[in-house]
Amino acid sequence: MRTTKSLAAIFVAAALALIGASPAIAEETLPVPWTLAAALPAQAVNPGGPPPGANDFGCRPSAAHPNPVVLIHGLSANQTVNWQTFGPLLKNNGYCVFSLTYGVPGKPLPIYQPGGLLPMEQSAKELSAFVDKVLGATGAAKVDILGHSEGTLMPSHYVKFLGGASKVDKYVSLTPLWDGTTLFGASHLYALAGALGLATGINGVLDPVCGSCRQFLRGSEFLTKLRSGNGVFQPGVTYTNIMTRYDEAVVPYTSGMGKGPNVKNIVLQDGCVLDLAEHAGVVADRNAAGHVLNALDPAHAKPVPCVPATPIGS
């Protein structure tokens, strides 16, 4: 009898040990770098590859986070360099994470694959196909989008004109530019060139190199079409715009502001004057990350503490 009880006690203790150990075995915590510098070695090791935590097409969304998150990079970036922070961060927080490099003209370069260079209408078609692939693989009904720079603007064409509104739930934007940019006065110079009949010549030189570049300019045909009709922000989609006052590419930074009952605007320095993140640095910023996590899971939103940040990361 004593031997039986001893064996039973050993069995129970072993079972409890296994139960206690199983989360550590099942859950892998990925390192999360809080600096843009992480992009360089990542690109060198796996040029153009997905960031850590992304593109596991065997991932099944949980009840807590039913929407896969699709990461969409900025102009001349790619999935590797843009998402070394948010890929593992979101994976560690229980999301199925996916990323792509879009808008690459011709064959990708062997060392670096700059994306976002094709006209945004073409890139939006690439995004549409990728979202369908993600939904098919995961069985999810909708995705959430996290975009940076061009990755905030290009998907809006997909959402508004290519049926994406029925497939996107939350649309989170880092350094958006819904009203374009006037960087270095480029929008005014282009408008002047148009008035002088020079725009066609400029387009002929610029478009083969960067078909999306002039689409960013305030007043461009792309933006005019996007803002027409019922505007940028589509019913049924929840938008969160996260901006920095130190944005040197989106000029003015308030171009990222939106209006509507389904739109929330956040300026990082309103909550943290010690955050000096610039346009690119926002993708490695702890304060921005807190706002992103809250936007993706508003039912469990947490206060975002003020973490001092340099221009290139926290």
mmCIF file of C-alpha atoms in Angstrom:
data_model
loop_
_atom_site.group_PDB
_atom_site.id
_atom_site.type_symbol
_atom_site.label_atom_id
_atom_site.label_comp_id
_atom_site.label_asym_id
_atom_site.label_seq_id
_atom_site.Cartn_x
_atom_site.Cartn_y
_atom_site.Cartn_z
ATOM 1 C CA MET A 1 0.000 0.000 0.000
ATOM 2 C CA ARG A 2 2.812 2.390 0.973
ATOM 3 C CA THR A 3 4.607 1.600 -2.301
ATOM 4 C CA THR A 4 1.438 2.321 -4.281
ATOM 5 C CA LYS A 5 0.982 5.672 -2.539
ATOM 6 C CA SER A 6 4.612 6.551 -3.169
ATOM 7 C CA LEU A 7 4.308 5.707 -6.849
ATOM 8 C CA ALA A 8 1.108 7.766 -7.076
ATOM 9 C CA ALA A 9 2.817 10.713 -5.387
ATOM 10 C CA ILE A 10 5.739 10.478 -7.803
ATOM 11 C CA PHE A 11 3.322 10.336 -10.773
ATOM 12 C CA VAL A 12 1.398 13.408 -9.588
ATOM 13 C CA ALA A 13 4.618 15.323 -8.932
ATOM 14 C CA ALA A 14 5.927 14.453 -12.377
ATOM 15 C CA ALA A 15 2.651 15.483 -14.017
ATOM 16 C CA LEU A 16 2.642 18.810 -12.201
ATOM 17 C CA ALA A 17 6.244 19.394 -13.221
ATOM 18 C CA LEU A 18 5.399 18.740 -16.853
ATOM 19 C CA ILE A 19 2.391 21.056 -16.700
ATOM 20 C CA GLY A 20 4.476 23.772 -15.112
ATOM 21 C CA ALA A 21 7.250 23.343 -17.658
ATOM 22 C CA SER A 22 5.083 23.149 -20.772
ATOM 23 C CA PRO A 23 4.559 26.895 -21.299
ATOM 24 C CA ALA A 24 8.315 27.485 -21.302
ATOM 25 C CA ILE A 25 8.733 24.751 -23.899
ATOM 26 C CA ALA A 26 5.780 25.803 -26.048
ATOM 27 C CA GLU A 27 6.356 29.546 -26.040
ATOM 28 C CA GLU A 28 9.443 30.911 -27.741
ATOM 29 C CA THR A 29 10.384 34.485 -26.851
ATOM 30 C CA LEU A 30 12.187 36.228 -29.675
ATOM 31 C CA PRO A 31 14.681 39.037 -29.030
ATOM 32 C CA VAL A 32 13.215 42.466 -29.803
ATOM 33 C CA PRO A 33 15.822 45.053 -30.882
ATOM 34 C CA TRP A 34 14.921 48.678 -30.170
ATOM 35 C CA THR A 35 17.184 50.257 -32.753
ATOM 36 C CA LEU A 36 17.262 50.686 -36.521
ATOM 37 C CA ALA A 37 20.821 49.340 -36.447
ATOM 38 C CA ALA A 38 19.389 45.808 -36.211
ATOM 39 C CA ALA A 39 18.383 46.053 -39.865
ATOM 40 C CA LEU A 40 21.949 45.961 -41.228
ATOM 41 C CA PRO A 41 23.102 42.576 -39.890
ATOM 42 C CA ALA A 42 19.679 41.089 -40.618
ATOM 43 C CA GLN A 43 19.885 42.171 -44.247
ATOM 44 C CA ALA A 44 23.431 40.828 -44.503
ATOM 45 C CA VAL A 45 22.502 37.414 -43.090
ATOM 46 C CA ASN A 46 19.219 36.951 -44.973
ATOM 47 C CA PRO A 47 18.822 39.536 -47.746
ATOM 48 C CA GLY A 48 15.166 40.287 -48.316
ATOM 49 C CA GLY A 49 14.004 37.617 -45.883
ATOM 50 C CA PRO A 50 11.086 38.019 -43.472
ATOM 51 C CA PRO A 51 11.791 39.455 -40.022
ATOM 52 C CA PRO A 52 11.901 37.133 -37.003
ATOM 53 C CA GLY A 53 8.451 35.839 -36.137
ATOM 54 C CA ALA A 54 6.922 36.517 -39.551
ATOM 55 C CA ASN A 55 5.575 34.332 -42.362
ATOM 56 C CA ASP A 56 4.822 31.146 -40.476
ATOM 57 C CA PHE A 57 1.989 30.018 -42.730
ATOM 58 C CA GLY A 58 1.253 27.213 -40.300
ATOM 59 C CA CYS A 59 0.307 29.761 -37.629
ATOM 60 C CA ARG A 60 -3.300 29.620 -36.460
ATOM 61 C CA PRO A 61 -4.717 32.797 -34.888
ATOM 62 C CA SER A 62 -5.869 32.509 -31.289
ATOM 63 C CA ALA A 63 -9.242 33.543 -29.919
ATOM 64 C CA ALA A 64 -7.481 36.435 -28.181
ATOM 65 C CA HIS A 65 -5.935 37.658 -31.459
ATOM 66 C CA PRO A 66 -8.097 36.307 -34.299
ATOM 67 C CA ASN A 67 -6.690 38.600 -37.002
ATOM 68 C CA PRO A 68 -3.277 37.956 -38.557
ATOM 69 C CA VAL A 69 -1.183 41.128 -38.755
ATOM 70 C CA VAL A 70 0.303 42.068 -42.132
ATOM 71 C CA LEU A 71 3.394 44.309 -42.010
ATOM 72 C CA ILE A 72 3.814 46.712 -44.935
ATOM 73 C CA HIS A 73 7.141 48.525 -45.359
ATOM 74 C CA GLY A 74 7.984 52.004 -46.608
ATOM 75 C CA LEU A 75 9.520 53.434 -49.772
ATOM 76 C CA SER A 76 12.851 51.856 -50.810
ATOM 77 C CA ALA A 77 12.764 49.611 -47.734
ATOM 78 C CA ASN A 78 11.796 45.946 -47.625
ATOM 79 C CA GLN A 79 10.336 43.499 -45.130
ATOM 80 C CA THR A 80 13.785 42.738 -43.693
ATOM 81 C CA VAL A 81 15.000 46.201 -42.767
ATOM 82 C CA ASN A 82 11.614 47.665 -41.842
ATOM 83 C CA TRP A 83 10.323 45.149 -39.331
ATOM 84 C CA GLN A 84 13.153 43.775 -37.177
ATOM 85 C CA THR A 85 11.403 45.239 -34.119
ATOM 86 C CA PHE A 86 7.717 44.736 -34.793
ATOM 87 C CA GLY A 87 7.985 41.241 -36.288
ATOM 88 C CA PRO A 88 9.245 39.580 -33.106
ATOM 89 C CA LEU A 89 7.330 41.976 -30.830
ATOM 90 C CA LEU A 90 3.973 41.015 -32.291
ATOM 91 C CA LYS A 91 4.864 37.332 -32.423
ATOM 92 C CA ASN A 92 5.827 37.451 -28.740
ATOM 93 C CA ASN A 93 2.451 39.020 -28.009
ATOM 94 C CA GLY A 94 0.582 36.111 -29.544
ATOM 95 C CA TYR A 95 -0.128 37.337 -33.072
ATOM 96 C CA CYS A 96 0.279 35.507 -36.338
ATOM 97 C CA VAL A 97 2.551 37.894 -38.240
ATOM 98 C CA PHE A 98 3.151 38.175 -41.968
ATOM 99 C CA SER A 99 5.210 40.482 -44.136
ATOM 100 C CA LEU A 100 6.048 41.026 -47.782
ATOM 101 C CA THR A 101 8.339 43.084 -49.963
ATOM 102 C CA TYR A 102 6.280 44.752 -52.677
ATOM 103 C CA GLY A 103 6.825 47.103 -55.589
ATOM 104 C CA VAL A 104 10.194 45.743 -56.749
ATOM 105 C CA PRO A 105 10.887 46.655 -60.404
ATOM 106 C CA GLY A 106 12.597 43.887 -62.333
ATOM 107 C CA LYS A 107 14.639 41.236 -60.571
ATOM 108 C CA PRO A 108 15.589 41.800 -56.913
ATOM 109 C CA LEU A 109 19.177 42.875 -56.352
ATOM 110 C CA PRO A 110 21.366 40.217 -54.671
ATOM 111 C CA ILE A 111 22.520 42.334 -51.723
ATOM 112 C CA TYR A 112 19.602 44.671 -51.103
ATOM 113 C CA GLN A 113 16.041 44.535 -52.371
ATOM 114 C CA PRO A 114 14.504 48.024 -52.377
ATOM 115 C CA GLY A 115 10.728 47.887 -52.523
ATOM 116 C CA GLY A 116 7.835 50.274 -52.946
ATOM 117 C CA LEU A 117 9.213 51.685 -56.207
ATOM 118 C CA LEU A 118 6.376 50.682 -58.542
ATOM 119 C CA PRO A 119 3.213 52.798 -58.837
ATOM 120 C CA MET A 120 1.106 52.196 -55.750
ATOM 121 C CA GLU A 121 -1.817 50.854 -57.787
ATOM 122 C CA GLN A 122 0.423 47.965 -58.895
ATOM 123 C CA SER A 123 1.739 47.378 -55.397
ATOM 124 C CA ALA A 124 -1.831 47.330 -54.073
ATOM 125 C CA LYS A 125 -2.553 44.381 -56.355
ATOM 126 C CA GLU A 126 0.449 42.561 -54.864
ATOM 127 C CA LEU A 127 -0.882 43.285 -51.389
ATOM 128 C CA SER A 128 -4.329 42.015 -52.349
ATOM 129 C CA ALA A 129 -2.900 38.677 -53.476
ATOM 130 C CA PHE A 130 -0.775 38.422 -50.331
ATOM 131 C CA VAL A 131 -3.717 39.119 -48.005
ATOM 132 C CA ASP A 132 -5.738 36.433 -49.771
ATOM 133 C CA LYS A 133 -2.850 34.012 -49.269
ATOM 134 C CA VAL A 134 -2.682 34.849 -45.553
ATOM 135 C CA LEU A 135 -6.429 34.474 -45.083
ATOM 136 C CA GLY A 136 -6.432 31.183 -46.953
ATOM 137 C CA ALA A 137 -3.566 29.778 -44.897
ATOM 138 C CA THR A 138 -4.795 30.916 -41.480
ATOM 139 C CA GLY A 139 -8.547 30.517 -41.957
ATOM 140 C CA ALA A 140 -9.070 34.032 -40.587
ATOM 141 C CA ALA A 141 -11.905 36.231 -41.808
ATOM 142 C CA LYS A 142 -9.903 39.482 -41.758
ATOM 143 C CA VAL A 143 -6.393 40.793 -41.274
ATOM 144 C CA ASP A 144 -5.049 43.791 -39.400
ATOM 145 C CA ILE A 145 -2.556 46.036 -41.184
ATOM 146 C CA LEU A 146 0.511 47.719 -39.704
ATOM 147 C CA GLY A 147 2.147 50.020 -42.216
ATOM 148 C CA HIS A 148 5.004 52.481 -42.212
ATOM 149 C CA SER A 149 5.391 55.488 -44.552
ATOM 150 C CA GLU A 150 4.380 54.269 -48.031
ATOM 151 C CA GLY A 151 3.064 51.203 -46.239
ATOM 152 C CA THR A 152 0.372 53.441 -44.754
ATOM 153 C CA LEU A 153 -0.658 55.000 -48.052
ATOM 154 C CA MET A 154 -0.448 52.209 -50.609
ATOM 155 C CA PRO A 155 -2.807 49.839 -48.725
ATOM 156 C CA SER A 156 -5.488 52.527 -48.762
ATOM 157 C CA HIS A 157 -5.818 51.974 -52.521
ATOM 158 C CA TYR A 158 -6.302 48.263 -51.833
ATOM 159 C CA VAL A 159 -8.885 48.949 -49.138
ATOM 160 C CA LYS A 160 -10.869 51.518 -51.128
ATOM 161 C CA PHE A 161 -10.656 50.274 -54.700
ATOM 162 C CA LEU A 162 -9.710 46.564 -54.642
ATOM 163 C CA GLY A 163 -12.172 45.134 -52.133
ATOM 164 C CA GLY A 164 -9.868 45.314 -49.140
ATOM 165 C CA ALA A 165 -12.443 47.001 -46.897
ATOM 166 C CA SER A 166 -14.159 43.645 -46.377
ATOM 167 C CA LYS A 167 -10.859 41.950 -45.473
ATOM 168 C CA VAL A 168 -9.199 44.534 -43.212
ATOM 169 C CA ASP A 169 -10.288 45.140 -39.627
ATOM 170 C CA LYS A 170 -7.718 47.438 -37.994
ATOM 171 C CA TYR A 171 -5.480 49.709 -40.059
ATOM 172 C CA VAL A 172 -2.554 51.009 -38.000
ATOM 173 C CA SER A 173 -0.224 53.559 -39.571
ATOM 174 C CA LEU A 174 3.245 54.713 -38.525
ATOM 175 C CA THR A 175 4.135 58.133 -40.030
ATOM 176 C CA PRO A 176 1.172 58.266 -42.431
ATOM 177 C CA LEU A 177 0.760 60.967 -45.077
ATOM 178 C CA TRP A 178 -2.879 61.092 -46.107
ATOM 179 C CA ASP A 179 -2.445 64.597 -47.504
ATOM 180 C CA GLY A 180 0.934 63.918 -49.084
ATOM 181 C CA THR A 181 4.218 65.644 -48.379
ATOM 182 C CA THR A 182 5.725 68.981 -49.368
ATOM 183 C CA LEU A 183 9.278 67.788 -48.641
ATOM 184 C CA PHE A 184 11.840 70.322 -49.914
ATOM 185 C CA GLY A 185 8.993 72.117 -51.657
ATOM 186 C CA ALA A 186 8.810 69.244 -54.165
ATOM 187 C CA SER A 187 5.028 69.358 -54.463
ATOM 188 C CA HIS A 188 5.106 73.064 -55.312
ATOM 189 C CA LEU A 189 7.951 72.605 -57.790
ATOM 190 C CA TYR A 190 6.114 69.764 -59.506
ATOM 191 C CA ALA A 191 2.943 71.827 -59.731
ATOM 192 C CA LEU A 192 4.975 74.656 -61.282
ATOM 193 C CA ALA A 193 6.527 72.226 -63.752
ATOM 194 C CA GLY A 194 3.045 71.104 -64.721
ATOM 195 C CA ALA A 195 1.933 74.682 -65.303
ATOM 196 C CA LEU A 196 4.975 75.181 -67.539
ATOM 197 C CA GLY A 197 4.311 71.995 -69.488
ATOM 198 C CA LEU A 198 7.376 70.238 -68.112
ATOM 199 C CA ALA A 199 5.677 67.512 -66.035
ATOM 200 C CA THR A 200 5.664 64.957 -68.846
ATOM 201 C CA GLY A 201 9.419 65.204 -69.247
ATOM 202 C CA ILE A 202 9.983 64.913 -65.494
ATOM 203 C CA ASN A 203 7.688 61.895 -65.333
ATOM 204 C CA GLY A 204 9.564 60.244 -68.173
ATOM 205 C CA VAL A 205 12.806 60.466 -66.213
ATOM 206 C CA LEU A 206 11.441 59.734 -62.719
ATOM 207 C CA ASP A 207 8.816 57.039 -63.284
ATOM 208 C CA PRO A 208 11.106 54.267 -64.605
ATOM 209 C CA VAL A 209 13.247 54.669 -61.482
ATOM 210 C CA CYS A 210 10.485 55.274 -58.925
ATOM 211 C CA GLY A 211 6.938 55.069 -60.166
ATOM 212 C CA SER A 212 5.522 55.798 -56.720
ATOM 213 C CA CYS A 213 7.617 58.858 -55.847
ATOM 214 C CA ARG A 214 5.479 61.592 -57.348
ATOM 215 C CA GLN A 215 2.355 59.935 -55.941
ATOM 216 C CA PHE A 216 3.464 61.045 -52.454
ATOM 217 C CA LEU A 217 3.401 64.718 -53.358
ATOM 218 C CA ARG A 218 0.570 66.824 -52.008
ATOM 219 C CA GLY A 219 -2.017 67.299 -54.720
ATOM 220 C CA SER A 220 -0.927 64.269 -56.786
ATOM 221 C CA GLU A 221 -3.398 62.407 -58.977
ATOM 222 C CA PHE A 222 -3.090 59.370 -56.721
ATOM 223 C CA LEU A 223 -4.003 61.341 -53.587
ATOM 224 C CA THR A 224 -6.760 63.268 -55.335
ATOM 225 C CA LYS A 225 -8.421 60.007 -56.376
ATOM 226 C CA LEU A 226 -7.924 58.504 -52.929
ATOM 227 C CA ARG A 227 -9.531 61.484 -51.213
ATOM 228 C CA SER A 228 -12.465 61.661 -53.634
ATOM 229 C CA GLY A 229 -15.939 60.305 -53.001
ATOM 230 C CA ASN A 230 -16.245 59.042 -49.436
ATOM 231 C CA GLY A 231 -12.614 59.895 -48.688
ATOM 232 C CA VAL A 232 -9.680 57.865 -47.438
ATOM 233 C CA PHE A 233 -11.140 56.226 -44.356
ATOM 234 C CA GLN A 234 -13.565 53.466 -45.261
ATOM 235 C CA PRO A 235 -16.543 52.335 -43.162
ATOM 236 C CA GLY A 236 -15.995 49.115 -41.248
ATOM 237 C CA VAL A 237 -12.238 49.677 -40.897
ATOM 238 C CA THR A 238 -10.732 51.136 -37.703
ATOM 239 C CA TYR A 239 -7.807 53.498 -38.342
ATOM 240 C CA THR A 240 -5.031 54.542 -35.959
ATOM 241 C CA ASN A 241 -2.521 57.159 -37.128
ATOM 242 C CA ILE A 242 0.756 57.398 -35.168
ATOM 243 C CA MET A 243 2.913 60.454 -35.972
ATOM 244 C CA THR A 244 6.094 62.124 -34.787
ATOM 245 C CA ARG A 245 6.774 65.847 -34.759
ATOM 246 C CA TYR A 246 10.329 65.064 -35.850
ATOM 247 C CA ASP A 247 9.263 63.538 -39.145
ATOM 248 C CA GLU A 248 11.675 64.862 -41.762
ATOM 249 C CA ALA A 249 10.030 62.996 -44.688
ATOM 250 C CA VAL A 250 6.329 63.708 -44.101
ATOM 251 C CA VAL A 251 6.163 67.493 -44.195
ATOM 252 C CA PRO A 252 4.176 68.668 -42.386
ATOM 253 C CA TYR A 253 3.771 65.703 -40.049
ATOM 254 C CA THR A 254 0.112 66.684 -39.594
ATOM 255 C CA SER A 255 -0.476 65.261 -43.067
ATOM 256 C CA GLY A 256 -0.955 62.034 -41.137
ATOM 257 C CA MET A 257 -4.015 63.342 -39.309
ATOM 258 C CA GLY A 258 -7.390 61.900 -40.236
ATOM 259 C CA LYS A 259 -10.999 62.710 -39.436
ATOM 260 C CA GLY A 260 -13.898 60.411 -38.792
ATOM 261 C CA PRO A 261 -15.631 58.346 -36.119
ATOM 262 C CA ASN A 262 -13.416 55.358 -36.992
ATOM 263 C CA VAL A 263 -10.144 57.335 -36.897
ATOM 264 C CA LYS A 264 -7.774 57.951 -33.973
ATOM 265 C CA ASN A 265 -4.752 60.265 -34.204
ATOM 266 C CA ILE A 266 -1.701 59.944 -31.939
ATOM 267 C CA VAL A 267 1.333 62.245 -31.872
ATOM 268 C CA LEU A 268 4.123 60.529 -29.953
ATOM 269 C CA GLN A 269 5.381 63.712 -28.320
ATOM 270 C CA ASP A 270 1.928 64.512 -26.899
ATOM 271 C CA GLY A 271 2.492 61.622 -24.513
ATOM 272 C CA CYS A 272 6.282 61.705 -24.319
ATOM 273 C CA VAL A 273 8.264 64.873 -24.943
ATOM 274 C CA LEU A 274 11.456 62.822 -24.537
ATOM 275 C CA ASP A 275 10.693 60.802 -27.660
ATOM 276 C CA LEU A 276 12.915 62.130 -30.475
ATOM 277 C CA ALA A 277 12.087 59.429 -33.020
ATOM 278 C CA GLU A 278 12.238 60.609 -36.622
ATOM 279 C CA HIS A 279 10.517 59.168 -39.684
ATOM 280 C CA ALA A 280 12.406 55.863 -39.828
ATOM 281 C CA GLY A 281 13.089 55.611 -36.101
ATOM 282 C CA VAL A 282 9.403 55.170 -35.301
ATOM 283 C CA VAL A 283 9.655 51.515 -36.395
ATOM 284 C CA ALA A 284 12.055 50.857 -33.482
ATOM 285 C CA ASP A 285 10.340 53.040 -30.895
ATOM 286 C CA ARG A 286 8.979 51.655 -27.595
ATOM 287 C CA ASN A 287 6.349 54.371 -27.263
ATOM 288 C CA ALA A 288 5.067 53.750 -30.766
ATOM 289 C CA ALA A 289 5.037 50.026 -30.004
ATOM 290 C CA GLY A 290 2.804 50.594 -26.987
ATOM 291 C CA HIS A 291 0.320 52.510 -29.113
ATOM 292 C CA VAL A 292 0.400 49.834 -31.812
ATOM 293 C CA LEU A 293 -0.362 47.054 -29.333
ATOM 294 C CA ASN A 294 -3.249 49.085 -27.938
ATOM 295 C CA ALA A 295 -4.608 49.774 -31.427
ATOM 296 C CA LEU A 296 -4.533 46.083 -32.319
ATOM 297 C CA ASP A 297 -6.166 45.043 -29.037
ATOM 298 C CA PRO A 298 -8.139 48.040 -27.742
ATOM 299 C CA ALA A 299 -10.166 45.883 -25.349
ATOM 300 C CA HIS A 300 -6.983 45.291 -23.356
ATOM 301 C CA ALA A 301 -5.271 48.637 -23.888
ATOM 302 C CA LYS A 302 -2.589 49.581 -21.361
ATOM 303 C CA PRO A 303 -1.087 52.948 -20.434
ATOM 304 C CA VAL A 304 1.907 53.768 -22.631
ATOM 305 C CA PRO A 305 4.813 54.861 -20.402
ATOM 306 C CA CYS A 306 7.137 57.571 -21.653
ATOM 307 C CA VAL A 307 10.422 55.963 -22.720
ATOM 308 C CA PRO A 308 13.139 58.404 -23.841
ATOM 309 C CA ALA A 309 14.092 57.685 -27.448
ATOM 310 C CA THR A 310 16.820 58.764 -29.818
ATOM 311 C CA PRO A 311 16.008 59.570 -33.457
ATOM 312 C CA ILE A 312 16.782 55.946 -34.463
ATOM 313 C CA GLY A 313 15.211 54.021 -31.601
ATOM 314 C CA SER A 314 14.489 53.768 -27.898
#
